[in-house]
């Protein structure tokens, strides 16, 4: 009897896994996706940082120092010493979780100018291919946009497809902080694209910031290598496993500089990253929406002290992806199911996979209450 039951469950799992493959392949095609190599390890420029012995104190190793240790190091420096590190090592300081926020803004402005100048040089190099020159022109334009005076860039890494974190509001004075974690197809070039504005982390962050009447600071965080398309990378946890420690460290860095524990909003594949990071994430709230699963069977399996919320609208295609995890394929239980145990968020007015932050939706109203600490229970 037990064996028969096990066989039935096994067959159901195999069928679900096959259906997962079929849905993903039918939605975008395995061939349309390109396997991504995740960025891991310390910030660019770390080797130069490690070789710098100009200060009378030992500098923390970006690869191993905790954000709290980084914060203590900078607290022991004079303003002029801090500034000198920004000048000599902008790529490290700009991405060093635990470093003072204002210093990171200054460092990333320098790094952006350097990347813009490098891209301009490539664009004007007649020995390069037209494809290389075109990509360089686009990168130079992107850097120029991010250098606009009103923009606050908390992280910038030009390697690969590029990563960035942008702040809306004042992290130094905000009583509440939120972090947006994106899903597939998001990188330096696409994190604030004009089309589908509420489907990008920058668009989501702006919408949430405005909906709170500036009562919170919101960070659009593109700090991990996202899947491209809906192929093998999106169906497995490989990129999420590489991104989870980066997200946890980023949030720890916010807390280390005095910011409140953030509410973390996780879209689509970003919810897989959040699920794997949950136990190390100093979050007040963990909000997963349009989620294919979080690699856990229940809220208890996340091992988090944060309140866990889940949302999915009826028109979201993600509902067609079976909630299974087998041989690394799929992401597990549906976070919106009653058995998972998350607090439900209404999303009847949201439309599609990227409509949850659209102004006027019930989901954005609920997100706003969570972000400002006004929500105390199930909002459905």
Tab-separated table of C-alpha atoms in Angstrom:
chain	number	residue	atom	x	y	z
A	1	UNK	CA	0.000	0.000	0.000
A	2	UNK	CA	2.797	2.423	0.945
A	3	UNK	CA	4.787	1.432	-2.145
A	4	UNK	CA	1.733	1.928	-4.363
A	5	UNK	CA	1.155	5.387	-2.869
A	6	UNK	CA	4.828	6.260	-3.412
A	7	UNK	CA	4.600	5.176	-7.041
A	8	UNK	CA	1.509	7.328	-7.589
A	9	UNK	CA	3.258	10.358	-6.091
A	10	UNK	CA	6.331	9.625	-8.180
A	11	UNK	CA	4.282	9.433	-11.374
A	12	UNK	CA	2.539	12.707	-10.539
A	13	UNK	CA	5.884	14.366	-9.919
A	14	UNK	CA	7.315	13.106	-13.204
A	15	UNK	CA	4.236	14.252	-15.081
A	16	UNK	CA	4.481	17.674	-13.442
A	17	UNK	CA	8.168	17.902	-14.298
A	18	UNK	CA	7.443	17.026	-17.902
A	19	UNK	CA	4.673	19.607	-17.977
A	20	UNK	CA	7.029	22.208	-16.535
A	21	UNK	CA	9.451	21.531	-19.369
A	22	UNK	CA	6.642	21.718	-21.921
A	23	UNK	CA	5.260	25.005	-20.585
A	24	UNK	CA	8.665	26.671	-20.458
A	25	UNK	CA	9.661	25.409	-23.876
A	26	UNK	CA	6.304	26.435	-25.325
A	27	UNK	CA	6.379	29.879	-23.758
A	28	UNK	CA	9.786	30.978	-24.985
A	29	UNK	CA	11.684	27.980	-26.260
A	30	UNK	CA	14.740	26.386	-24.704
A	31	UNK	CA	16.817	27.547	-27.655
A	32	UNK	CA	15.829	31.178	-27.029
A	33	UNK	CA	17.561	31.251	-23.673
A	34	UNK	CA	21.299	31.555	-23.169
A	35	UNK	CA	23.004	29.992	-20.192
A	36	UNK	CA	24.390	32.757	-18.034
A	37	UNK	CA	27.615	32.781	-16.064
A	38	UNK	CA	26.808	34.396	-12.708
A	39	UNK	CA	28.924	37.149	-11.236
A	40	UNK	CA	30.262	36.001	-7.892
A	41	UNK	CA	32.995	37.069	-5.527
A	42	UNK	CA	34.173	40.527	-4.449
A	43	UNK	CA	33.760	43.814	-6.380
A	44	UNK	CA	35.944	44.741	-9.362
A	45	UNK	CA	39.198	46.360	-8.292
A	46	UNK	CA	39.600	44.165	-5.213
A	47	UNK	CA	43.172	43.160	-6.115
A	48	UNK	CA	44.255	46.808	-6.144
A	49	UNK	CA	42.432	47.407	-2.852
A	50	UNK	CA	44.205	44.496	-1.201
A	51	UNK	CA	47.603	45.789	-2.388
A	52	UNK	CA	46.981	49.273	-0.970
A	53	UNK	CA	48.860	49.785	2.322
A	54	UNK	CA	48.757	53.583	2.421
A	55	UNK	CA	46.596	53.707	5.535
A	56	UNK	CA	48.059	52.936	8.970
A	57	UNK	CA	45.265	50.412	9.578
A	58	UNK	CA	44.500	47.139	7.843
A	59	UNK	CA	41.760	47.417	5.260
A	60	UNK	CA	38.973	44.812	5.301
A	61	UNK	CA	39.043	42.144	2.624
A	62	UNK	CA	35.977	42.709	0.390
A	63	UNK	CA	35.700	38.942	-0.103
A	64	UNK	CA	35.452	37.988	3.554
A	65	UNK	CA	34.724	40.996	5.798
A	66	UNK	CA	31.157	41.255	7.056
A	67	UNK	CA	29.179	44.445	6.404
A	68	UNK	CA	29.415	45.215	10.130
A	69	UNK	CA	33.207	44.939	9.976
A	70	UNK	CA	33.271	47.174	6.907
A	71	UNK	CA	31.150	49.730	8.742
A	72	UNK	CA	33.476	49.704	11.747
A	73	UNK	CA	36.490	50.208	9.484
A	74	UNK	CA	35.056	53.301	7.818
A	75	UNK	CA	33.875	54.688	11.153
A	76	UNK	CA	37.506	54.711	12.277
A	77	UNK	CA	38.690	56.801	9.323
A	78	UNK	CA	38.797	60.561	8.999
A	79	UNK	CA	36.685	62.199	6.259
A	80	UNK	CA	39.831	62.843	4.198
A	81	UNK	CA	40.925	59.192	4.511
A	82	UNK	CA	37.480	58.038	3.431
A	83	UNK	CA	37.575	60.355	0.427
A	84	UNK	CA	41.017	59.126	-0.606
A	85	UNK	CA	39.717	55.559	-0.703
A	86	UNK	CA	36.874	56.691	-2.942
A	87	UNK	CA	39.367	58.314	-5.301
A	88	UNK	CA	41.751	55.344	-5.382
A	89	UNK	CA	39.189	52.519	-5.309
A	90	UNK	CA	35.785	53.721	-6.552
A	91	UNK	CA	34.670	50.305	-7.820
A	92	UNK	CA	35.319	48.695	-4.442
A	93	UNK	CA	33.891	51.429	-2.216
A	94	UNK	CA	30.832	51.787	-4.445
A	95	UNK	CA	29.950	48.108	-4.056
A	96	UNK	CA	31.169	47.497	-0.520
A	97	UNK	CA	28.206	46.596	1.667
A	98	UNK	CA	28.569	48.329	5.019
A	99	UNK	CA	30.363	51.393	3.632
A	100	UNK	CA	28.669	54.765	4.306
A	101	UNK	CA	25.849	55.499	1.846
A	102	UNK	CA	27.135	58.932	0.779
A	103	UNK	CA	30.563	57.487	0.023
A	104	UNK	CA	29.027	54.772	-2.130
A	105	UNK	CA	27.084	57.364	-4.119
A	106	UNK	CA	30.275	59.360	-4.707
A	107	UNK	CA	32.306	56.270	-5.591
A	108	UNK	CA	29.736	54.983	-8.070
A	109	UNK	CA	29.547	58.374	-9.786
A	110	UNK	CA	33.301	58.099	-10.357
A	111	UNK	CA	33.007	54.509	-11.562
A	112	UNK	CA	30.203	55.462	-13.932
A	113	UNK	CA	32.242	58.309	-15.417
A	114	UNK	CA	35.196	55.957	-15.911
A	115	UNK	CA	32.992	53.355	-17.622
A	116	UNK	CA	31.380	56.025	-19.804
A	117	UNK	CA	34.805	57.273	-20.911
A	118	UNK	CA	35.966	53.723	-21.621
A	119	UNK	CA	32.845	53.045	-23.678
A	120	UNK	CA	33.283	56.298	-25.634
A	121	UNK	CA	36.832	55.245	-26.490
A	122	UNK	CA	35.658	51.863	-27.782
A	123	UNK	CA	32.841	53.481	-29.755
A	124	UNK	CA	35.345	55.701	-31.519
A	125	UNK	CA	37.874	52.956	-32.222
A	126	UNK	CA	37.851	52.190	-35.949
A	127	UNK	CA	39.586	48.859	-35.356
A	128	UNK	CA	36.572	47.505	-33.467
A	129	UNK	CA	33.655	45.728	-35.108
A	130	UNK	CA	30.445	47.642	-35.667
A	131	UNK	CA	28.746	45.375	-33.116
A	132	UNK	CA	31.351	46.276	-30.487
A	133	UNK	CA	31.093	49.978	-31.285
A	134	UNK	CA	27.300	49.899	-31.167
A	135	UNK	CA	27.328	48.123	-27.782
A	136	UNK	CA	29.849	50.657	-26.504
A	137	UNK	CA	27.663	53.577	-27.613
A	138	UNK	CA	24.715	52.052	-25.772
A	139	UNK	CA	26.808	51.522	-22.634
A	140	UNK	CA	28.089	55.121	-22.733
A	141	UNK	CA	24.526	56.398	-23.062
A	142	UNK	CA	23.382	54.207	-20.182
A	143	UNK	CA	26.158	55.504	-17.921
A	144	UNK	CA	25.302	59.062	-18.878
A	145	UNK	CA	21.682	58.495	-17.866
A	146	UNK	CA	22.736	57.107	-14.486
A	147	UNK	CA	24.963	60.130	-13.886
A	148	UNK	CA	21.995	62.508	-13.881
A	149	UNK	CA	22.169	64.679	-10.719
A	150	UNK	CA	18.950	63.366	-9.168
A	151	UNK	CA	19.945	59.689	-9.362
A	152	UNK	CA	21.418	57.871	-6.357
A	153	UNK	CA	23.413	54.826	-7.437
A	154	UNK	CA	24.203	52.559	-4.494
A	155	UNK	CA	25.955	49.838	-6.514
A	156	UNK	CA	27.415	49.644	-10.000
A	157	UNK	CA	29.306	46.792	-11.629
A	158	UNK	CA	29.922	47.002	-15.400
A	159	UNK	CA	31.121	43.423	-15.761
A	160	UNK	CA	29.111	41.057	-17.933
A	161	UNK	CA	25.562	42.317	-18.528
A	162	UNK	CA	26.077	44.858	-15.758
A	163	UNK	CA	24.535	45.228	-12.309
A	164	UNK	CA	23.180	48.266	-10.503
A	165	UNK	CA	21.220	49.370	-7.437
A	166	UNK	CA	19.356	52.678	-7.398
A	167	UNK	CA	17.797	54.409	-4.405
A	168	UNK	CA	14.555	56.382	-4.403
A	169	UNK	CA	14.261	58.517	-1.289
A	170	UNK	CA	16.721	59.149	1.528
A	171	UNK	CA	18.243	56.028	3.049
A	172	UNK	CA	19.811	58.103	5.797
A	173	UNK	CA	16.543	59.409	7.234
A	174	UNK	CA	13.846	56.990	6.073
A	175	UNK	CA	11.898	55.230	8.831
A	176	UNK	CA	11.110	52.398	6.419
A	177	UNK	CA	13.137	50.839	3.612
A	178	UNK	CA	12.091	48.495	0.818
A	179	UNK	CA	14.176	46.505	-1.647
A	180	UNK	CA	12.898	45.313	-5.040
A	181	UNK	CA	14.412	42.039	-6.329
A	182	UNK	CA	13.712	41.402	-10.042
A	183	UNK	CA	13.195	38.271	-12.075
A	184	UNK	CA	14.423	37.242	-15.530
A	185	UNK	CA	15.809	39.461	-18.287
A	186	UNK	CA	16.890	42.307	-16.025
A	187	UNK	CA	20.360	43.849	-16.118
A	188	UNK	CA	22.083	47.238	-16.346
A	189	UNK	CA	20.418	48.045	-19.664
A	190	UNK	CA	16.896	46.858	-18.875
A	191	UNK	CA	16.341	47.633	-15.192
A	192	UNK	CA	14.449	50.849	-16.005
A	193	UNK	CA	13.325	50.392	-19.609
A	194	UNK	CA	10.527	52.659	-20.835
A	195	UNK	CA	8.301	49.864	-22.124
A	196	UNK	CA	6.486	47.876	-19.472
A	197	UNK	CA	7.557	50.466	-16.851
A	198	UNK	CA	5.957	48.711	-13.884
A	199	UNK	CA	7.577	45.423	-14.842
A	200	UNK	CA	11.108	46.655	-14.160
A	201	UNK	CA	12.701	47.024	-10.717
A	202	UNK	CA	13.202	50.764	-11.232
A	203	UNK	CA	9.575	51.199	-12.289
A	204	UNK	CA	8.374	49.130	-9.346
A	205	UNK	CA	10.555	51.135	-6.966
A	206	UNK	CA	9.332	54.474	-8.293
A	207	UNK	CA	5.700	53.337	-8.096
A	208	UNK	CA	6.103	52.163	-4.499
A	209	UNK	CA	7.998	55.290	-3.454
A	210	UNK	CA	5.298	57.548	-4.896
A	211	UNK	CA	2.478	55.442	-3.435
A	212	UNK	CA	3.980	55.846	0.055
A	213	UNK	CA	4.098	59.638	-0.371
A	214	UNK	CA	7.862	59.457	0.127
A	215	UNK	CA	7.447	57.906	3.587
A	216	UNK	CA	9.952	55.210	2.706
A	217	UNK	CA	13.175	54.752	0.773
A	218	UNK	CA	13.054	52.124	-1.967
A	219	UNK	CA	16.016	50.376	-3.589
A	220	UNK	CA	15.805	48.816	-7.047
A	221	UNK	CA	18.421	46.075	-6.648
A	222	UNK	CA	19.877	44.348	-9.695
A	223	UNK	CA	22.722	42.678	-7.854
A	224	UNK	CA	22.648	39.170	-9.297
A	225	UNK	CA	22.844	37.604	-12.753
A	226	UNK	CA	19.267	37.022	-13.877
A	227	UNK	CA	18.122	34.360	-16.356
A	228	UNK	CA	17.665	35.352	-19.993
A	229	UNK	CA	14.415	34.029	-21.409
A	230	UNK	CA	12.460	31.132	-19.943
A	231	UNK	CA	14.875	28.291	-20.533
A	232	UNK	CA	17.041	26.114	-18.284
A	233	UNK	CA	18.377	29.020	-16.205
A	234	UNK	CA	14.842	30.092	-15.278
A	235	UNK	CA	13.758	26.525	-14.525
A	236	UNK	CA	16.640	25.731	-12.160
A	237	UNK	CA	18.040	27.341	-9.034
A	238	UNK	CA	21.617	27.754	-10.263
A	239	UNK	CA	21.536	31.535	-10.713
A	240	UNK	CA	19.396	31.994	-7.604
A	241	UNK	CA	21.933	30.079	-5.538
A	242	UNK	CA	24.636	32.461	-6.756
A	243	UNK	CA	22.442	35.507	-6.142
A	244	UNK	CA	21.072	34.654	-2.687
A	245	UNK	CA	24.250	35.413	-0.693
A	246	UNK	CA	24.644	38.675	-2.614
A	247	UNK	CA	21.123	39.741	-1.661
A	248	UNK	CA	21.620	38.742	1.967
A	249	UNK	CA	24.878	40.680	2.152
A	250	UNK	CA	23.314	43.732	0.519
A	251	UNK	CA	20.489	43.830	3.069
A	252	UNK	CA	22.955	43.254	5.903
A	253	UNK	CA	24.910	46.221	4.575
A	254	UNK	CA	21.853	48.469	4.794
A	255	UNK	CA	21.297	47.489	8.408
A	256	UNK	CA	25.004	47.949	9.176
A	257	UNK	CA	24.818	51.634	8.216
A	258	UNK	CA	21.762	52.259	10.399
A	259	UNK	CA	18.870	51.669	8.013
A	260	UNK	CA	15.844	49.754	9.330
A	261	UNK	CA	15.345	46.144	8.368
A	262	UNK	CA	13.908	46.305	4.843
A	263	UNK	CA	10.728	44.926	3.392
A	264	UNK	CA	11.927	42.837	0.444
A	265	UNK	CA	9.675	42.539	-2.608
A	266	UNK	CA	10.572	39.598	-4.850
A	267	UNK	CA	9.224	39.306	-8.393
A	268	UNK	CA	9.052	36.063	-10.384
A	269	UNK	CA	12.483	34.346	-10.463
A	270	UNK	CA	13.598	36.923	-7.896
A	271	UNK	CA	11.388	35.101	-5.400
A	272	UNK	CA	13.600	32.033	-5.843
A	273	UNK	CA	16.579	34.192	-4.884
A	274	UNK	CA	14.683	35.531	-1.882
A	275	UNK	CA	13.606	32.071	-0.776
A	276	UNK	CA	17.182	30.824	-0.764
A	277	UNK	CA	18.386	33.987	1.012
A	278	UNK	CA	15.552	34.144	3.554
A	279	UNK	CA	17.360	32.583	6.516
A	280	UNK	CA	20.206	35.134	6.230
A	281	UNK	CA	18.089	38.100	5.195
A	282	UNK	CA	17.512	40.749	7.916
A	283	UNK	CA	14.087	41.595	6.499
A	284	UNK	CA	10.969	42.842	8.259
A	285	UNK	CA	8.772	41.454	5.490
A	286	UNK	CA	9.329	39.081	2.595
A	287	UNK	CA	6.857	39.613	-0.253
A	288	UNK	CA	6.836	37.174	-3.179
A	289	UNK	CA	4.643	37.847	-6.188
A	290	UNK	CA	4.275	36.223	-9.606
A	291	UNK	CA	6.354	33.475	-8.035
A	292	UNK	CA	7.165	30.080	-9.555
A	293	UNK	CA	8.097	28.869	-6.056
A	294	UNK	CA	10.746	29.704	-3.486
A	295	UNK	CA	12.476	26.323	-3.089
A	296	UNK	CA	10.591	25.654	0.143
A	297	UNK	CA	7.439	23.717	0.991
A	298	UNK	CA	6.166	26.165	3.600
A	299	UNK	CA	6.897	29.414	5.414
A	300	UNK	CA	8.490	27.410	8.224
A	301	UNK	CA	10.994	25.962	5.743
A	302	UNK	CA	12.271	29.475	4.980
A	303	UNK	CA	13.620	29.807	8.534
A	304	UNK	CA	12.966	33.534	8.615
A	305	UNK	CA	11.668	35.918	11.263
A	306	UNK	CA	10.180	38.128	8.563
A	307	UNK	CA	6.482	38.183	7.827
A	308	UNK	CA	5.969	36.310	4.564
A	309	UNK	CA	3.428	37.491	1.992
A	310	UNK	CA	2.396	36.148	-1.408
A	311	UNK	CA	0.425	37.486	-4.368
A	312	UNK	CA	-0.598	36.231	-7.797
A	313	UNK	CA	-3.256	37.589	-10.105
A	314	UNK	CA	-5.505	35.258	-12.067
A	315	UNK	CA	-4.180	36.420	-15.436
A	316	UNK	CA	-0.521	35.759	-14.600
A	317	UNK	CA	0.927	33.054	-16.856
A	318	UNK	CA	3.162	31.870	-13.996
A	319	UNK	CA	0.141	29.940	-12.709
A	320	UNK	CA	0.566	27.548	-15.646
A	321	UNK	CA	3.979	26.433	-14.427
A	322	UNK	CA	3.509	23.375	-12.178
A	323	UNK	CA	4.874	23.760	-8.678
A	324	UNK	CA	7.369	20.936	-8.524
A	325	UNK	CA	11.049	20.491	-7.807
A	326	UNK	CA	12.661	17.378	-9.260
A	327	UNK	CA	16.309	16.785	-10.141
A	328	UNK	CA	16.896	20.526	-9.885
A	329	UNK	CA	14.026	21.399	-12.232
A	330	UNK	CA	11.254	23.655	-10.915
A	331	UNK	CA	11.022	25.681	-7.732
A	332	UNK	CA	8.634	23.861	-5.426
A	333	UNK	CA	5.365	24.689	-3.721
A	334	UNK	CA	3.056	27.529	-4.704
A	335	UNK	CA	3.576	30.338	-2.141
A	336	UNK	CA	-0.034	31.483	-2.620
A	337	UNK	CA	-1.473	28.104	-1.612
A	338	UNK	CA	-3.119	27.885	1.794
A	339	UNK	CA	-0.836	25.006	2.773
A	340	UNK	CA	2.290	27.150	2.256
A	341	UNK	CA	1.216	29.475	5.061
A	342	UNK	CA	2.050	32.915	3.635
A	343	UNK	CA	-0.219	35.905	4.224
A	344	UNK	CA	-2.251	36.496	1.072
A	345	UNK	CA	-2.187	39.779	-0.815
A	346	UNK	CA	-5.120	40.658	-3.089
A	347	UNK	CA	-4.223	41.059	-6.761
A	348	UNK	CA	-7.581	41.059	-8.517
A	349	UNK	CA	-6.878	44.358	-10.285
A	350	UNK	CA	-3.340	43.506	-11.346
A	351	UNK	CA	-2.951	42.278	-14.904
A	352	UNK	CA	-0.447	39.800	-16.291
A	353	UNK	CA	2.971	38.897	-14.979
A	354	UNK	CA	4.245	42.442	-14.442
A	355	UNK	CA	1.209	44.466	-13.421
A	356	UNK	CA	1.423	44.251	-9.627
A	357	UNK	CA	2.868	47.753	-9.106
A	358	UNK	CA	0.538	49.503	-11.538
A	359	UNK	CA	-1.063	52.559	-9.858
A	360	UNK	CA	-4.639	51.919	-8.778
A	361	UNK	CA	-4.229	48.181	-8.215
A	362	UNK	CA	-5.153	46.464	-4.984
A	363	UNK	CA	-1.740	44.797	-4.939
A	364	UNK	CA	0.103	48.146	-4.938
A	365	UNK	CA	-2.118	49.405	-2.110
A	366	UNK	CA	-1.257	46.308	-0.087
A	367	UNK	CA	2.436	46.651	-0.933
A	368	UNK	CA	2.300	50.264	0.239
A	369	UNK	CA	0.831	49.258	3.597
A	370	UNK	CA	3.550	46.647	4.041
A	371	UNK	CA	6.326	49.048	3.019
A	372	UNK	CA	5.197	51.692	5.510
A	373	UNK	CA	4.528	49.262	8.339
A	374	UNK	CA	0.787	49.904	8.261
A	375	UNK	CA	-0.260	46.329	7.498
A	376	UNK	CA	-0.641	44.014	10.489
A	377	UNK	CA	-2.157	40.896	8.980
A	378	UNK	CA	-3.709	39.186	5.974
A	379	UNK	CA	-4.744	41.873	3.475
A	380	UNK	CA	-7.028	39.676	1.363
